[in-house]
Amino acid sequence: MIIELIIMLIKAFVVGGGICTIAQLLINYTKITSGKILVYFLLSGVILQALGLYQYLVDFAGAGATVPISGFGYLLADGAMKGAKISLFNAITGGVSAASMGITAAIVFGYIFAVLFKSKSKKN
């Protein structure tokens, strides 16, 4: 039981760390802005889930695949695909419904930190 937990944590760390490492390498060694990298990773999660590939990564790594921004894209695509089986309206709203907790947390914590801290622009 403890060994299974340790293996699960290692899988999550390796996959999540790998995704974050790729993003950091793109930030450090390309001129692509952080915002564009964020969008590319989000879209990669949507595309991989639409092709049925991201689910294998989620089944293997759990939170290591769902916590990074590509996991948010996966949630949007998965919710839309499940909603499409019910109706057109659910296909449109399914993605947002599936990811509603993450969206709410981002808005609430974004607001709290915007009130507490003064933002500064990145210097090139």
PDB file of C-alpha atoms in Angstrom:
ATOM      1  CA  MET A   1       0.000   0.000   0.000  1.00  0.00           C
ATOM      2  CA  ILE A   2       2.762   2.470   0.907  1.00  0.00           C
ATOM      3  CA  ILE A   3       4.819   1.328  -2.107  1.00  0.00           C
ATOM      4  CA  GLU A   4       1.827   1.937  -4.422  1.00  0.00           C
ATOM      5  CA  LEU A   5       1.441   5.446  -3.013  1.00  0.00           C
ATOM      6  CA  ILE A   6       5.130   6.194  -3.516  1.00  0.00           C
ATOM      7  CA  ILE A   7       5.000   4.906  -7.105  1.00  0.00           C
ATOM      8  CA  MET A   8       1.902   7.033  -7.792  1.00  0.00           C
ATOM      9  CA  LEU A   9       3.650  10.117  -6.388  1.00  0.00           C
ATOM     10  CA  ILE A  10       6.764   9.445  -8.469  1.00  0.00           C
ATOM     11  CA  LYS A  11       4.677   9.102 -11.650  1.00  0.00           C
ATOM     12  CA  ALA A  12       2.864  12.367 -10.922  1.00  0.00           C
ATOM     13  CA  PHE A  13       6.133  14.152 -10.160  1.00  0.00           C
ATOM     14  CA  VAL A  14       7.875  12.898 -13.306  1.00  0.00           C
ATOM     15  CA  VAL A  15       5.009  13.712 -15.688  1.00  0.00           C
ATOM     16  CA  GLY A  16       4.064  17.050 -14.094  1.00  0.00           C
ATOM     17  CA  GLY A  17       7.708  17.996 -13.749  1.00  0.00           C
ATOM     18  CA  GLY A  18       8.341  17.023 -17.365  1.00  0.00           C
ATOM     19  CA  ILE A  19       5.511  19.249 -18.595  1.00  0.00           C
ATOM     20  CA  CYS A  20       6.761  22.155 -16.484  1.00  0.00           C
ATOM     21  CA  THR A  21      10.367  21.546 -17.594  1.00  0.00           C
ATOM     22  CA  ILE A  22       9.346  21.783 -21.252  1.00  0.00           C
ATOM     23  CA  ALA A  23       7.572  25.069 -20.543  1.00  0.00           C
ATOM     24  CA  GLN A  24      10.570  26.447 -18.648  1.00  0.00           C
ATOM     25  CA  LEU A  25      12.936  25.481 -21.472  1.00  0.00           C
ATOM     26  CA  LEU A  26      10.677  27.279 -23.937  1.00  0.00           C
ATOM     27  CA  ILE A  27      10.705  30.382 -21.724  1.00  0.00           C
ATOM     28  CA  ASN A  28      14.490  30.303 -21.268  1.00  0.00           C
ATOM     29  CA  TYR A  29      15.659  29.420 -24.769  1.00  0.00           C
ATOM     30  CA  THR A  30      13.068  30.891 -27.147  1.00  0.00           C
ATOM     31  CA  LYS A  31      11.588  34.299 -27.674  1.00  0.00           C
ATOM     32  CA  ILE A  32       8.069  32.946 -27.232  1.00  0.00           C
ATOM     33  CA  THR A  33       6.263  34.915 -24.534  1.00  0.00           C
ATOM     34  CA  SER A  34       4.950  33.197 -21.429  1.00  0.00           C
ATOM     35  CA  GLY A  35       1.370  33.970 -22.463  1.00  0.00           C
ATOM     36  CA  LYS A  36       1.800  32.239 -25.807  1.00  0.00           C
ATOM     37  CA  ILE A  37       3.385  29.219 -24.141  1.00  0.00           C
ATOM     38  CA  LEU A  38       0.406  29.048 -21.776  1.00  0.00           C
ATOM     39  CA  VAL A  39      -2.001  29.092 -24.739  1.00  0.00           C
ATOM     40  CA  TYR A  40       0.018  26.464 -26.624  1.00  0.00           C
ATOM     41  CA  PHE A  41      -0.020  24.133 -23.623  1.00  0.00           C
ATOM     42  CA  LEU A  42      -3.746  24.672 -23.083  1.00  0.00           C
ATOM     43  CA  LEU A  43      -4.435  23.908 -26.740  1.00  0.00           C
ATOM     44  CA  SER A  44      -2.165  20.872 -26.643  1.00  0.00           C
ATOM     45  CA  GLY A  45      -4.290  19.456 -23.824  1.00  0.00           C
ATOM     46  CA  VAL A  46      -7.465  20.098 -25.830  1.00  0.00           C
ATOM     47  CA  ILE A  47      -6.044  18.547 -29.011  1.00  0.00           C
ATOM     48  CA  LEU A  48      -4.546  15.524 -27.265  1.00  0.00           C
ATOM     49  CA  GLN A  49      -7.846  14.836 -25.483  1.00  0.00           C
ATOM     50  CA  ALA A  50      -9.810  15.299 -28.723  1.00  0.00           C
ATOM     51  CA  LEU A  51      -7.554  12.642 -30.248  1.00  0.00           C
ATOM     52  CA  GLY A  52      -8.078  10.434 -27.190  1.00  0.00           C
ATOM     53  CA  LEU A  53      -4.427  10.512 -26.114  1.00  0.00           C
ATOM     54  CA  TYR A  54      -4.399  12.725 -23.007  1.00  0.00           C
ATOM     55  CA  GLN A  55      -6.627  10.312 -21.075  1.00  0.00           C
ATOM     56  CA  TYR A  56      -3.801   7.744 -21.121  1.00  0.00           C
ATOM     57  CA  LEU A  57      -1.489  10.321 -19.539  1.00  0.00           C
ATOM     58  CA  VAL A  58      -4.107  11.131 -16.874  1.00  0.00           C
ATOM     59  CA  ASP A  59      -4.630   7.437 -16.131  1.00  0.00           C
ATOM     60  CA  PHE A  60      -0.863   6.957 -15.776  1.00  0.00           C
ATOM     61  CA  ALA A  61       0.136  10.092 -13.852  1.00  0.00           C
ATOM     62  CA  GLY A  62      -3.061  11.364 -12.199  1.00  0.00           C
ATOM     63  CA  ALA A  63      -2.500  14.850 -10.797  1.00  0.00           C
ATOM     64  CA  GLY A  64       0.831  15.086 -12.605  1.00  0.00           C
ATOM     65  CA  ALA A  65      -1.150  15.372 -15.838  1.00  0.00           C
ATOM     66  CA  THR A  66      -4.214  17.288 -14.609  1.00  0.00           C
ATOM     67  CA  VAL A  67      -2.584  20.059 -12.567  1.00  0.00           C
ATOM     68  CA  PRO A  68      -0.495  21.760 -15.313  1.00  0.00           C
ATOM     69  CA  ILE A  69      -2.299  24.065 -17.756  1.00  0.00           C
ATOM     70  CA  SER A  70      -2.477  21.286 -20.351  1.00  0.00           C
ATOM     71  CA  GLY A  71      -4.694  19.471 -17.830  1.00  0.00           C
ATOM     72  CA  PHE A  72      -7.079  22.429 -17.930  1.00  0.00           C
ATOM     73  CA  GLY A  73      -7.318  22.022 -21.702  1.00  0.00           C
ATOM     74  CA  TYR A  74      -7.966  18.326 -21.150  1.00  0.00           C
ATOM     75  CA  LEU A  75     -10.834  19.148 -18.765  1.00  0.00           C
ATOM     76  CA  LEU A  76     -12.398  21.576 -21.248  1.00  0.00           C
ATOM     77  CA  ALA A  77     -12.257  19.070 -24.107  1.00  0.00           C
ATOM     78  CA  ASP A  78     -13.402  16.152 -21.952  1.00  0.00           C
ATOM     79  CA  GLY A  79     -16.392  18.109 -20.621  1.00  0.00           C
ATOM     80  CA  ALA A  80     -17.377  19.246 -24.108  1.00  0.00           C
ATOM     81  CA  MET A  81     -17.084  15.718 -25.494  1.00  0.00           C
ATOM     82  CA  LYS A  82     -19.198  14.248 -22.688  1.00  0.00           C
ATOM     83  CA  GLY A  83     -21.734  17.061 -23.060  1.00  0.00           C
ATOM     84  CA  ALA A  84     -21.960  16.498 -26.818  1.00  0.00           C
ATOM     85  CA  LYS A  85     -23.321  13.013 -26.142  1.00  0.00           C
ATOM     86  CA  ILE A  86     -26.307  14.634 -24.406  1.00  0.00           C
ATOM     87  CA  SER A  87     -27.125  17.720 -26.500  1.00  0.00           C
ATOM     88  CA  LEU A  88     -25.656  20.634 -28.437  1.00  0.00           C
ATOM     89  CA  PHE A  89     -26.180  22.970 -25.478  1.00  0.00           C
ATOM     90  CA  ASN A  90     -24.289  20.612 -23.177  1.00  0.00           C
ATOM     91  CA  ALA A  91     -21.496  20.368 -25.740  1.00  0.00           C
ATOM     92  CA  ILE A  92     -21.091  24.145 -25.521  1.00  0.00           C
ATOM     93  CA  THR A  93     -21.349  24.387 -21.733  1.00  0.00           C
ATOM     94  CA  GLY A  94     -19.797  21.029 -20.820  1.00  0.00           C
ATOM     95  CA  GLY A  95     -16.202  22.235 -20.902  1.00  0.00           C
ATOM     96  CA  VAL A  96     -16.847  25.152 -18.601  1.00  0.00           C
ATOM     97  CA  SER A  97     -18.928  22.980 -16.269  1.00  0.00           C
ATOM     98  CA  ALA A  98     -16.148  20.397 -16.017  1.00  0.00           C
ATOM     99  CA  ALA A  99     -13.529  23.035 -15.251  1.00  0.00           C
ATOM    100  CA  SER A 100     -15.697  25.345 -13.130  1.00  0.00           C
ATOM    101  CA  MET A 101     -13.831  24.718  -9.871  1.00  0.00           C
ATOM    102  CA  GLY A 102     -10.479  25.594 -11.463  1.00  0.00           C
ATOM    103  CA  ILE A 103     -11.930  28.693 -13.121  1.00  0.00           C
ATOM    104  CA  THR A 104     -13.458  29.858  -9.841  1.00  0.00           C
ATOM    105  CA  ALA A 105     -10.218  29.296  -7.938  1.00  0.00           C
ATOM    106  CA  ALA A 106      -8.225  31.216 -10.561  1.00  0.00           C
ATOM    107  CA  ILE A 107     -10.595  34.195 -10.388  1.00  0.00           C
ATOM    108  CA  VAL A 108     -10.808  34.288  -6.577  1.00  0.00           C
ATOM    109  CA  PHE A 109      -7.081  33.826  -5.915  1.00  0.00           C
ATOM    110  CA  GLY A 110      -6.168  36.162  -8.791  1.00  0.00           C
ATOM    111  CA  TYR A 111      -8.302  38.866  -7.227  1.00  0.00           C
ATOM    112  CA  ILE A 112      -6.904  38.276  -3.731  1.00  0.00           C
ATOM    113  CA  PHE A 113      -3.296  38.477  -4.930  1.00  0.00           C
ATOM    114  CA  ALA A 114      -4.031  41.517  -7.108  1.00  0.00           C
ATOM    115  CA  VAL A 115      -5.327  43.299  -4.013  1.00  0.00           C
ATOM    116  CA  LEU A 116      -2.416  42.199  -1.798  1.00  0.00           C
ATOM    117  CA  PHE A 117       0.511  42.741  -4.182  1.00  0.00           C
ATOM    118  CA  LYS A 118       1.554  45.344  -6.736  1.00  0.00           C
ATOM    119  CA  SER A 119       2.286  43.826 -10.147  1.00  0.00           C
ATOM    120  CA  LYS A 120       5.416  44.687 -12.102  1.00  0.00           C
ATOM    121  CA  SER A 121       6.164  44.183 -15.769  1.00  0.00           C
ATOM    122  CA  LYS A 122       8.845  41.746 -16.896  1.00  0.00           C
ATOM    123  CA  LYS A 123      12.086  43.480 -17.871  1.00  0.00           C
ATOM    124  CA  ASN A 124      13.777  42.188 -21.046  1.00  0.00           C
TER     125      ASN A 124
END
